[in-house]
Structures are given as C-alpha cells and as structure tokens.
Short mmCIF file of C-alpha atoms in Angstrom, two decimals:
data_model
loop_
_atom_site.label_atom_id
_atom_site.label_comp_id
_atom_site.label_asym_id
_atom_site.label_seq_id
_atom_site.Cartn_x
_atom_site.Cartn_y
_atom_site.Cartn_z
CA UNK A 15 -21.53 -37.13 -13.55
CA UNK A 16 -18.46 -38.41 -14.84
CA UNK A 17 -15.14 -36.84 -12.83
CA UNK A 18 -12.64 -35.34 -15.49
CA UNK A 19 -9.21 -34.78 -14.60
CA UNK A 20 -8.86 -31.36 -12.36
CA UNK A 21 -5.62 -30.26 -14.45
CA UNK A 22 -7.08 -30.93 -17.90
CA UNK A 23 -10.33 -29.01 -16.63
CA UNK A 24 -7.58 -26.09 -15.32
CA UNK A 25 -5.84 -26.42 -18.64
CA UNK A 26 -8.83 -25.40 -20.86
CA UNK A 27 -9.68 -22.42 -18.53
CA UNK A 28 -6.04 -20.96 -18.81
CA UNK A 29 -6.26 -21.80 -22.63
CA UNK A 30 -9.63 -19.99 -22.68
CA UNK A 31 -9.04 -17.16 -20.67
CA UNK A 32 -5.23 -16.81 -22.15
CA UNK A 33 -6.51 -17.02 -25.42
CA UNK A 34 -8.80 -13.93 -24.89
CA UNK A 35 -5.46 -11.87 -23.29
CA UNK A 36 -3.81 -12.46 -26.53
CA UNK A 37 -6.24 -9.79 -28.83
CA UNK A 38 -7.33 -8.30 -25.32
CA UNK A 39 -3.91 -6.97 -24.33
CA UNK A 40 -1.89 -8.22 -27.81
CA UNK A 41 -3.29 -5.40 -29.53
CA UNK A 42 -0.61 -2.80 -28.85
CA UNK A 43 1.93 -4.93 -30.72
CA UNK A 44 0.01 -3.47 -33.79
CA UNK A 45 0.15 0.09 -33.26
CA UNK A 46 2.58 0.84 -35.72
CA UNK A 47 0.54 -1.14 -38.23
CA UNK A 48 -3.24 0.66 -37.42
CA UNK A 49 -1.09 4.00 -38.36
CA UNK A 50 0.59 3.11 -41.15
CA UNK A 51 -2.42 1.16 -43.04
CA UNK A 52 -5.91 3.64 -41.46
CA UNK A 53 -3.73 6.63 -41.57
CA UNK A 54 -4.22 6.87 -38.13
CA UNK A 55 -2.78 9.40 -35.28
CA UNK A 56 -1.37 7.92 -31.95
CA UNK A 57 -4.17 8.79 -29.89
CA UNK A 58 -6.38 7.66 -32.86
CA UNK A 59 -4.73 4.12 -32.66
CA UNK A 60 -5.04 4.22 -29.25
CA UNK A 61 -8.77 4.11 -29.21
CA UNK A 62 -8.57 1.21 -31.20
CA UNK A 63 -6.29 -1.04 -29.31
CA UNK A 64 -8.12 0.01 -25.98
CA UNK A 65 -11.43 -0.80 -27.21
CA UNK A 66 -11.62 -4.49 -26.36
CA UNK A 67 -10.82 -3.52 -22.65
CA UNK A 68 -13.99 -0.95 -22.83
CA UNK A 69 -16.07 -4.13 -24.14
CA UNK A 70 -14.91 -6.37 -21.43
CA UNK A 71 -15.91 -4.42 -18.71
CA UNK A 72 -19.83 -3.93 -19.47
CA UNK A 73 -19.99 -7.10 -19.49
CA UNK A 74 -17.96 -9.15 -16.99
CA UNK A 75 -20.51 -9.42 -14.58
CA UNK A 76 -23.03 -10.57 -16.86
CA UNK A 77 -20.87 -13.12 -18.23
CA UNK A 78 -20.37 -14.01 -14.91
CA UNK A 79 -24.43 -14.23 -14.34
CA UNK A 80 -24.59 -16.78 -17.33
CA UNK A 81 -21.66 -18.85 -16.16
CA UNK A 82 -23.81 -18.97 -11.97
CA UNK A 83 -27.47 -19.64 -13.65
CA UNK A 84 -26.03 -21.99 -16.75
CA UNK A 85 -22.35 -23.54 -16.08
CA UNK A 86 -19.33 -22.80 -17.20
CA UNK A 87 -18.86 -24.46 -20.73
CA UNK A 88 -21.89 -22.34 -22.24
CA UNK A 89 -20.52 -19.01 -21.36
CA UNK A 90 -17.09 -19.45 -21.79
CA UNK A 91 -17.67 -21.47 -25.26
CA UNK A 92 -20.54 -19.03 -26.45
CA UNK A 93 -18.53 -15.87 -25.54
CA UNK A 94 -15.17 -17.72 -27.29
CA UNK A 95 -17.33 -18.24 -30.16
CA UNK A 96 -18.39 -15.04 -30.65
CA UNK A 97 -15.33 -12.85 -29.91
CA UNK A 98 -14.23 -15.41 -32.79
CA UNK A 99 -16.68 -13.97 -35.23
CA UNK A 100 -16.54 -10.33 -34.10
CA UNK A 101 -12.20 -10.98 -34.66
CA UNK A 102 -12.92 -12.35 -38.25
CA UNK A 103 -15.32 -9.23 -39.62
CA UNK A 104 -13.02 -6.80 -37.64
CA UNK A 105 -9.97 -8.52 -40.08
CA UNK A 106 -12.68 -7.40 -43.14
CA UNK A 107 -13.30 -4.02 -42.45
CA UNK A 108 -12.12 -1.39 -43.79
CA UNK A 109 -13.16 1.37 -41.63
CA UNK A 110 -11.38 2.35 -38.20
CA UNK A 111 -15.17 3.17 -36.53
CA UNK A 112 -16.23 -0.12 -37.85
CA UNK A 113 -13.09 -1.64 -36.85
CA UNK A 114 -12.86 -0.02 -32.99
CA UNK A 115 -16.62 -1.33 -32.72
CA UNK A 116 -16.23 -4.85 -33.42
CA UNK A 117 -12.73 -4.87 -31.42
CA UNK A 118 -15.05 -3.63 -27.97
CA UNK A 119 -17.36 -6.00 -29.38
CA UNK A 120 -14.83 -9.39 -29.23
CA UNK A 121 -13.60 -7.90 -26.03
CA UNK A 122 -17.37 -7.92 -24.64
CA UNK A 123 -17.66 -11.15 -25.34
CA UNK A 124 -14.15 -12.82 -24.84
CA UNK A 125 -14.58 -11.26 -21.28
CA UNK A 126 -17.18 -14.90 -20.52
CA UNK A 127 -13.76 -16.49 -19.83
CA UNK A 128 -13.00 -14.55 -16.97
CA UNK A 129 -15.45 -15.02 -14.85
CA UNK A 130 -16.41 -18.84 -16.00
CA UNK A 131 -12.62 -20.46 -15.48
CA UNK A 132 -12.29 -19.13 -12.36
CA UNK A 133 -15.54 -20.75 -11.88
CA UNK A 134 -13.83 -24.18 -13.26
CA UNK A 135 -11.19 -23.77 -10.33
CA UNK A 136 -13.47 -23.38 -8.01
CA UNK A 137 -15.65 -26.25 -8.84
CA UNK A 138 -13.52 -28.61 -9.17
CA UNK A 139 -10.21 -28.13 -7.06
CA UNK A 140 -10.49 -29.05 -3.07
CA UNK A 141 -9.94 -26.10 -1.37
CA UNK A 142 -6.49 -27.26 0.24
CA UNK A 143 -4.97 -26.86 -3.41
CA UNK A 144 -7.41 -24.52 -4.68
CA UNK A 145 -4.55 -21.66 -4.76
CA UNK A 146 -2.05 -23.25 -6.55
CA UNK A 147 -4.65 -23.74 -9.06
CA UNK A 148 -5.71 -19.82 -9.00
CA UNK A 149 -2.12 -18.70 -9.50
CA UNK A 150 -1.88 -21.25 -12.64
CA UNK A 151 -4.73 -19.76 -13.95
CA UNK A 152 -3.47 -16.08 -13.41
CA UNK A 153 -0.97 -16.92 -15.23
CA UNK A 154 -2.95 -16.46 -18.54
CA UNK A 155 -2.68 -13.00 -18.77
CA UNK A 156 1.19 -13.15 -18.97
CA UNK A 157 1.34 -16.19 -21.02
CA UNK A 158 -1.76 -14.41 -23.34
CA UNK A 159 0.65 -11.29 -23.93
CA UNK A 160 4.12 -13.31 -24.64
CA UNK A 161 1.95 -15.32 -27.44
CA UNK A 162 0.59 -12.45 -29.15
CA UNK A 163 4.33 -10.89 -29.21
CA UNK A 164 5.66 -14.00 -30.65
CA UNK A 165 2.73 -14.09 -33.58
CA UNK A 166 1.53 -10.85 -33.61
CA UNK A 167 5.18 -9.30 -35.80
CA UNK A 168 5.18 -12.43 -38.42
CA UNK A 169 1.53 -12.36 -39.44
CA UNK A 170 1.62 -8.65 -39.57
CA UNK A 171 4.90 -9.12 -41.69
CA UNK A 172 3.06 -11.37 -44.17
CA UNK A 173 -0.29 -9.97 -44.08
CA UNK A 174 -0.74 -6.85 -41.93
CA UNK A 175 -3.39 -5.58 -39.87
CA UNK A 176 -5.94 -8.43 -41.44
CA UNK A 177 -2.69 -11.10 -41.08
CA UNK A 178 -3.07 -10.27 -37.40
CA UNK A 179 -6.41 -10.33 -36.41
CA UNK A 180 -7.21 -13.47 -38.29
CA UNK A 181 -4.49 -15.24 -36.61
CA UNK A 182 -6.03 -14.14 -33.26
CA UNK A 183 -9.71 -15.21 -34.58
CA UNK A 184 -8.09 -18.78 -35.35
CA UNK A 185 -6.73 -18.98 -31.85
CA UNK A 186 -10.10 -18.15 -30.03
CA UNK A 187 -11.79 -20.63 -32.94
CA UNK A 188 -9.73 -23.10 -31.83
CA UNK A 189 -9.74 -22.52 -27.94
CA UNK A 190 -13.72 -22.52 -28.68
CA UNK A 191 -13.58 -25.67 -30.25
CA UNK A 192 -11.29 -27.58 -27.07
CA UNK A 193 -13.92 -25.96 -24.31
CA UNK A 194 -16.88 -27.07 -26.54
CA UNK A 195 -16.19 -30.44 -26.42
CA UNK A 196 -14.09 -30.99 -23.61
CA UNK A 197 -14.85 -29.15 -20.37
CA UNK A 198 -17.07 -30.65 -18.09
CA UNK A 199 -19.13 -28.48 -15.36
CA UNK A 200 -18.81 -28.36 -12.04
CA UNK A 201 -21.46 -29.80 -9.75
CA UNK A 202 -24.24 -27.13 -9.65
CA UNK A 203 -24.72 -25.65 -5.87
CA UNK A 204 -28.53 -26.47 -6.15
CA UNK A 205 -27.46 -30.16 -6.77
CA UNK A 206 -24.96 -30.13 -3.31
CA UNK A 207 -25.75 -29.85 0.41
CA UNK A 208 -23.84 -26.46 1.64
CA UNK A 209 -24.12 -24.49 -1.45
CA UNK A 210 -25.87 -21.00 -0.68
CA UNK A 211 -28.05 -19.21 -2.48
CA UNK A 212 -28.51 -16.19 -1.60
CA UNK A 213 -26.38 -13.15 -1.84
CA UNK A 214 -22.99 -12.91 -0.28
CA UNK A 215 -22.89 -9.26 -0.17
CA UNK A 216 -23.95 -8.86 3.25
CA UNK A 217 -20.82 -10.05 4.21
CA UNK A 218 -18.52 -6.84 5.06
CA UNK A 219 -15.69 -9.37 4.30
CA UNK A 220 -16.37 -9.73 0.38
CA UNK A 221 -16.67 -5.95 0.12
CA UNK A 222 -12.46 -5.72 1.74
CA UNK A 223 -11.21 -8.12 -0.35
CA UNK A 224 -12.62 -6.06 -3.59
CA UNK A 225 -11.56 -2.70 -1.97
CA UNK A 226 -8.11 -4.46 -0.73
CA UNK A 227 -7.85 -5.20 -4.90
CA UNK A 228 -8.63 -2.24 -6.05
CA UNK A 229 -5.88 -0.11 -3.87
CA UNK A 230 -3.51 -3.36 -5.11
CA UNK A 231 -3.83 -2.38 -8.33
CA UNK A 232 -1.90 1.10 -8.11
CA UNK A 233 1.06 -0.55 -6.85
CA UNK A 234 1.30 -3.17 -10.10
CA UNK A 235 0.14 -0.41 -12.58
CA UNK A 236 2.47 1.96 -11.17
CA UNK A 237 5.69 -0.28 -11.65
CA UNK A 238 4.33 -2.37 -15.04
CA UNK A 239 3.10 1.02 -16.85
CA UNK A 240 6.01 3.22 -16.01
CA UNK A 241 8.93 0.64 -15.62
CA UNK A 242 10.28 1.11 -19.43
CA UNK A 243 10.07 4.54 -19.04
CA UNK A 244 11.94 5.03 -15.88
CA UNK A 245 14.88 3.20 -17.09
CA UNK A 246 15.25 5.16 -20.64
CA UNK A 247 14.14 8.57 -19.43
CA UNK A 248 15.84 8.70 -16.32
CA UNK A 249 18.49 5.38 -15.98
CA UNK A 250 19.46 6.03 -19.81
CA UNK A 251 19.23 2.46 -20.63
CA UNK A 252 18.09 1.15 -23.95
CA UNK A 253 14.62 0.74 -25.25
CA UNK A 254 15.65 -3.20 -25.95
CA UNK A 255 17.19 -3.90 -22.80
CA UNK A 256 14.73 -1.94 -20.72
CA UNK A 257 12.38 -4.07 -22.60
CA UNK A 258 13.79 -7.55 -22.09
CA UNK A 259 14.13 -6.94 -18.38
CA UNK A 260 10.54 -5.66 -17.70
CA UNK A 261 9.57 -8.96 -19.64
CA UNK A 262 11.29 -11.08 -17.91
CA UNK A 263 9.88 -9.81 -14.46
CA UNK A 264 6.11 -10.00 -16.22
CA UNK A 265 6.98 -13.77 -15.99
CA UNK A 266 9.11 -13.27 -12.61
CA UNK A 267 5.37 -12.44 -11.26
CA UNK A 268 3.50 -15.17 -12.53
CA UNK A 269 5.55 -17.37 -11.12
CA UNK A 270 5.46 -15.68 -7.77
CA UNK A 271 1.43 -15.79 -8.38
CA UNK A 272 1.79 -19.62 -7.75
CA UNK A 273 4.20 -19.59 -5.39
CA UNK A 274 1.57 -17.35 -3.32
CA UNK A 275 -0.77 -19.71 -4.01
CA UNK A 276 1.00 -22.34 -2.84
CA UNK A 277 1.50 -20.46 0.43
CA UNK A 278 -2.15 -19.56 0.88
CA UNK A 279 -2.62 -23.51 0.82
CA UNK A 280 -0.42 -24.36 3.11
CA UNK A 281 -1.87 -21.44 5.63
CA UNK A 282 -4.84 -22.31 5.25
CA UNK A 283 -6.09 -18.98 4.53
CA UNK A 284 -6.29 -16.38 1.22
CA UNK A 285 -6.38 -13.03 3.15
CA UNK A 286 -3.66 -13.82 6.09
CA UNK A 287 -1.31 -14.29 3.05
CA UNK A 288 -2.49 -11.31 0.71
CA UNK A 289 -2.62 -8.93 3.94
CA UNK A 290 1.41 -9.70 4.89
CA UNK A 291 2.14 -9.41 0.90
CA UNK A 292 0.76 -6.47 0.71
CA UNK A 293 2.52 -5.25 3.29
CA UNK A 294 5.75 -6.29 1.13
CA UNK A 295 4.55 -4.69 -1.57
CA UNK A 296 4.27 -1.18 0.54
CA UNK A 297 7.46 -1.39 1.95
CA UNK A 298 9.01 -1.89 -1.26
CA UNK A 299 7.46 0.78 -3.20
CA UNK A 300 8.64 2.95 -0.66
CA UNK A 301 12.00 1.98 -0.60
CA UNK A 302 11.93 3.02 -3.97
CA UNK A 303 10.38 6.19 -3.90
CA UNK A 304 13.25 6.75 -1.95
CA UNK A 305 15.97 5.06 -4.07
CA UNK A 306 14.66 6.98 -6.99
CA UNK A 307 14.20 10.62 -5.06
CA UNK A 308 17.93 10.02 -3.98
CA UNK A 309 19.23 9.32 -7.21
CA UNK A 310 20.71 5.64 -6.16
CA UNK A 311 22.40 3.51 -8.52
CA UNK A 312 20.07 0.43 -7.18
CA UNK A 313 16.36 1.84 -7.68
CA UNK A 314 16.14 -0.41 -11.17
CA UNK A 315 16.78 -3.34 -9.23
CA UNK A 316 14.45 -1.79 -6.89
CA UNK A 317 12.01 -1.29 -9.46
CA UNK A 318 12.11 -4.78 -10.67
CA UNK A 319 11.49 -6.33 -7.57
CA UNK A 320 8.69 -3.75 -6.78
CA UNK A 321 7.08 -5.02 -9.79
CA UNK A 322 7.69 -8.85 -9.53
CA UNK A 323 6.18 -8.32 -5.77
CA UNK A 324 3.06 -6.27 -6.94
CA UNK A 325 2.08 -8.73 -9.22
CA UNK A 326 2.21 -11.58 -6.99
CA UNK A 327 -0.31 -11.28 -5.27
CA UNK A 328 -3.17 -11.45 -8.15
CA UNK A 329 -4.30 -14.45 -7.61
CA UNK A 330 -5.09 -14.76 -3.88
CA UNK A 331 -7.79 -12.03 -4.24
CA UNK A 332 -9.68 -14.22 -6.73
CA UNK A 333 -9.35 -16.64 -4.62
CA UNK A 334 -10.47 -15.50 -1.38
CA UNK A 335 -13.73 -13.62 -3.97
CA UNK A 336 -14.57 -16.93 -5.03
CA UNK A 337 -14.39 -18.76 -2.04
CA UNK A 338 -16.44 -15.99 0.14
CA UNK A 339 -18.71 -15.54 -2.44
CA UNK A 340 -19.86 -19.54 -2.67
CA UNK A 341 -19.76 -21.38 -5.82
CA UNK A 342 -23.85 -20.15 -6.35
CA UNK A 343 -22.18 -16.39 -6.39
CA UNK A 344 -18.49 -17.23 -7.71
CA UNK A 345 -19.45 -16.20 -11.35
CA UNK A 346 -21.20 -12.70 -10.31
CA UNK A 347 -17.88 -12.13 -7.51
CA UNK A 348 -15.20 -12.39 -9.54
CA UNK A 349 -17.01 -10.78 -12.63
CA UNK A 350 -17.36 -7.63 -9.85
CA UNK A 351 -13.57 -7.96 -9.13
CA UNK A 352 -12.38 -8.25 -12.67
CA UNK A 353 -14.71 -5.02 -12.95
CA UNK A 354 -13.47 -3.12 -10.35
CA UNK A 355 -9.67 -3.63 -11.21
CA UNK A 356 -10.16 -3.10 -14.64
CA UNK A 357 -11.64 0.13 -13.53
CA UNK A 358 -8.70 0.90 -11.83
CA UNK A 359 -6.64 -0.26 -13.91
CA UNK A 360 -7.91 2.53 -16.62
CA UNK A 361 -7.37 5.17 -14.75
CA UNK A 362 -3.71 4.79 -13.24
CA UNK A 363 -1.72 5.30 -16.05
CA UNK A 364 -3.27 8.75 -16.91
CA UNK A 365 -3.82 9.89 -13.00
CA UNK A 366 -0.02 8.74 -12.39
CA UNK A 367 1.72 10.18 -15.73
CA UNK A 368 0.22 13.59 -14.93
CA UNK A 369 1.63 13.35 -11.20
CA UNK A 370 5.07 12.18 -12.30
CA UNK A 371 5.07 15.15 -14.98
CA UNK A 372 4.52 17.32 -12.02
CA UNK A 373 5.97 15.63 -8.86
CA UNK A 374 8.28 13.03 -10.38
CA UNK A 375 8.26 9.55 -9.88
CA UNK A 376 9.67 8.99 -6.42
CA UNK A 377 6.04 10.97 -5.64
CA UNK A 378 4.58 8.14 -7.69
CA UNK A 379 6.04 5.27 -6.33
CA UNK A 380 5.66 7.06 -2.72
CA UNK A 381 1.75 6.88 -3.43
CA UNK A 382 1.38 3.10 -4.64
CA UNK A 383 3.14 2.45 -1.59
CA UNK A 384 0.91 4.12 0.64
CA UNK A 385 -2.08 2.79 -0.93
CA UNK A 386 -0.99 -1.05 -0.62
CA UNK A 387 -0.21 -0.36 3.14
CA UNK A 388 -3.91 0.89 3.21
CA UNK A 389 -4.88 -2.21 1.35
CA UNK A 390 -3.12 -4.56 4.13
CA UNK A 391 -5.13 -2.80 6.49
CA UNK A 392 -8.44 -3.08 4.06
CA UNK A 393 -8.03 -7.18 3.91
CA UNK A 394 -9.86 -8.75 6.70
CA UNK A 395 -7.86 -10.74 9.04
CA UNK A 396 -8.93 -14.76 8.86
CA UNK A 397 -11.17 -14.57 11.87
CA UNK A 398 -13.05 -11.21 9.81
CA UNK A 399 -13.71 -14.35 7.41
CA UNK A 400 -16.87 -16.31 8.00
CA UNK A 401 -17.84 -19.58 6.56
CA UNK A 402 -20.29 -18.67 3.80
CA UNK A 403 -23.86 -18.88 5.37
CA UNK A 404 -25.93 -22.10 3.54
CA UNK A 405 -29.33 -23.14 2.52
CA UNK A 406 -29.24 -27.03 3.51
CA UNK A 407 -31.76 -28.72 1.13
CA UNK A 408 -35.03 -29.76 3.11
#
C-alpha cells in the first residue's frame, strides 16, 4: 500500500467532518429566514434546524460499523454523498414536513464522517503524536460553525432559504469529491499483527472514559448554551458584543483542544491528562457559581475562561475511545461516544434553563461543576488502562 502523507490524510477528515458541522450546527443562522419564508413559529423553526442532530444520532454507530468492516473512504464518501443529495431536494421543497425530513435525513448520513476520520487519525498517526492530531481534528466543529456564519447571511441575502442550503449541498459535493479520490485507508487490523478482534467492552476502562464524557458535557453546554444570555440578561452587555466574545472563546477552545493534545503526547497518556483537566474545569465552574451568586464584577471573565476550559478537553476522550477500543473497534467506539454526548448534549439546555428559571444560574454553574469533579473521579487513572488484549495471527 502506498503511504500518503499523515497531514493531507488529517486534512480531508477535518474537511469531511467540518463540512458536515457547517448544515449540522449552521442551521440556526437561518432561523429568521425558515419564519419569514414557511410562515413558521419559533418552536416550529426549531424543529427544523434541530432535525439534522436527531438524524445523526440513529446512526453514528452504524456509520461507525461500515467505516470497522469496510474502511474509511466508503463511509465517509458514501455518507458525504448522500447528505449532498438529501441538502439539494431539501433546497426544492416546498413543504416544512418535507423539508425537516430530508434535513434529519442529510444529518443521518453526514454523521459517516464522525466516526470514519477519527478512524483516519487513528490509522495513520503513531501514537506519540496521535493527540495533536485528535485536537486538529476537533477542531472541525468550530471551524464548521464560523464557515456557515460567514456564507450562511450572503446566500440567504441573494437567494434565501434555497440560496442557503444549496450552498451547503455544494460544500459537502465538493468535500465528497476530495475524500473520493484522495484518502487512502488505513491498514486493516486483520492485515496487522496486534490488531484485536473482538469486543473491547469488557474492559471497565472504555465504559469510564464514555461516562467521564458524558458528565463533561454539562460543564461545556452549561457555559456555551447560556454564555450570551448571562451577559445580556444579567451583565447588561450587548447582544453584539456578548456575541463577539463568546466567539472568540469557541476558537479560544479549539485551540486549547490541541494544546491538550499536545500534552497528552508528551505524558504519554489520554486519561492522566483529561482526569487533572477535568479537575480544572470543576474548580472553575465553581468559582463561578460563586462569582455569579455574589454578584462580582469578574464572573464574565470567569465565564469565559469556564468555557474556553470546558471545551478543551474534547479531544482527549476520543482519543483515549479510540485507542482502548483498537483500531478493529475504533469506528463502533467513537460512534458510541459521539452518541452518548450528543445525547447529553440534547438534554442540557432544556434540564438547565428550567433550573436557572428556578434556582438561578450560580445553581447552574454550581452543578456542571460538581459533575466534572465526578467525571475526574469517573476517568480511570493510567494504570486502570490496559493494553488492548490481541488476536496474534497463527
């Protein structure tokens, strides 16, 4: 097998897994524009623009099945292709059921990329850079979100809801087209010595790290979802400067995802690293559960740095999933742990706004920091990690 170049093969899966961020999570940039042209209420739109998140997660394990049993340029280019196709006839319709359908639909299958370039890492970076390589690939989602604000206003401008859409379709055509003929697969395991085949479930250490990620996600949810808010409602800033500072920490904490990476490198280790962060990221969201209980003039810098240290850490939990699952399992793993956040993910916004309606959000903050102190405890220490048992060839 010919050996491609590790950062071009890293390239295509940011491209391919950014490009599926950009309708996944650009969406909300065309509220306004779903009302206005479906005669649609909030909550109506709503549906809508959530629906290619709903797709994704029936099937990111199965995308993650295709990418283990037949590498990762089929599934990510197949599900590219389609969430290409499902974008152009949701720019066609004319009917918001029709419309919300084919949106879960593109999400469903523009959710292959997740699991498969993670995969790509895996397969073809040495494990002593292997986080640095994660982080750059968490990056996507970030990088996904600032394209489709940059596009998203224009082509809505010139040709509205359908102006949008089909510029998103072109993207994912295009992204299609680069993984089609350009990425090259990762040795198989059945084609290595040391690749197992069998499940890695039995390994009590798989099932902390996905726990561990699951409590981790309260923490960034809490600060990303309710960090505009905070500063109008209760800081009196303005919606435009709120805004530019909570974008500015989105990238803030992608660049702390490789720096994180980097560390877990040099350690050695994925989990020694995400169990001290996540200690961090407790202390801090307490200190600002108290900083915002007590009124102080510094809980939105408080709140920033909350949120630039919850977000961090992303990319070390994929990490550590794909290395304790084995590169036979990697696709499955991190399907499961883009599941399992997702799910959490879903339900933090609503669970949190009603407790800050009743408690306020120093309670709020007080609980995400709680839970990631319980997820430092969750995340085995590095000698809870075993080597991934193997099935030498005969």
């Amino acid at each position: 097998m010919r050996q491609p170049n590790r950062w071009t093969m890293l390239s295509l899966g940011v491209a391919a897994q950014g490009s599926g961020c950009v309708f996944m999570y650009g969406l909300p940039f065309l509220l306004p524009a779903l009302q206005a042209e479906y005669g649609l209420s909030l909550a109506q739109a709503g549906v809508i623009v959530g629906a290619p998140s709903a797709g994704m997660l029936v099937t990111l394990i199965a995308w993650g099945w295709v990418a283990d049993r037949y590498g990762e340029r089929i599934a990510m280019a197949g599900g590219l292709a389609l969430a290409t196709a499902f974008l152009g006839l949701a720019a066609w319709t004319t009917s918001p059921v029709a419309l919300a359908a084919l949106l879960g639909l593109a999400g469903a299958a523009g959710a292959s990329a997740n699991a498969a370039s993670g995969r790509v890492v895996l397969g073809w970076f040495p494990r002593e850079r292997r986080g640095v390589a994660m982080g750059w690939r968490q990056t996507a989602q970030p990088l996904g979100v600032a394209v489709a604000g940059a596009l998203t206003p224009p082509a809505v401008h010139v040709g509205g809801v359908r102006g949008a859409l089909l510029v998103m379709a072109v993207i994912c055509l295009l992204t299609t087209v680069c993984v089609a003929l350009m990425v090259v697969d990762p040795p198989r395991p059945g084609g290595a010595a040391g690749e197992r085949s069998a499940s890695p479930y039995g390994d009590p250490a798989l099932w902390r790290v996905h726990g561990a990620s699951m409590l981790l996600v309260v923490p960034q949810f809490a600060t990303a979802a309710f960090a505009l808010t905070y500063l109008v409602a209760e800081r009196h800033w303005t919606t435009g400067a709120a805004g530019a500072v909570v974008a500015v920490a989105q990238f803030a904490g992608a660049g702390g995802r490789l720096l994180c990476g980097r560390w877990s490198d040099r350690a050695g280790s994925r989990v020694g690293p995400m169990r001290r962060l996540a200690l961090v990221n407790g202390a801090a969201a307490l200190c600002l559960a108290a900083a915002v209980q007590a009124g102080g003039s510094f809980a939105p810098a408080l709140l920033i740095a909350a949120l630039v240290i919850a977000m961090s850490g992303n990319g070390l939990a994929f990490t550590a999933v794909s290395e304790l699952a084995g590169q036979a399992w990697a696709g499955r793993a991190m399907g499961a742990q883009n599941t399992a956040q997702n799910l959490v993910a879903a339900a933090t916004p609503p669970a949190l706004g009603a407790l800050i309606t009743h408690a306020g959000y120093g309670t709020a903050f007080a609980l995400a920091g709680v839970l990631a102190l319980a997820a430092s405890a969750t995340t085995p220490a590095p000698g809870d990690v075993r080597r991934p048992a193997v099935r030498r060839p005969a």
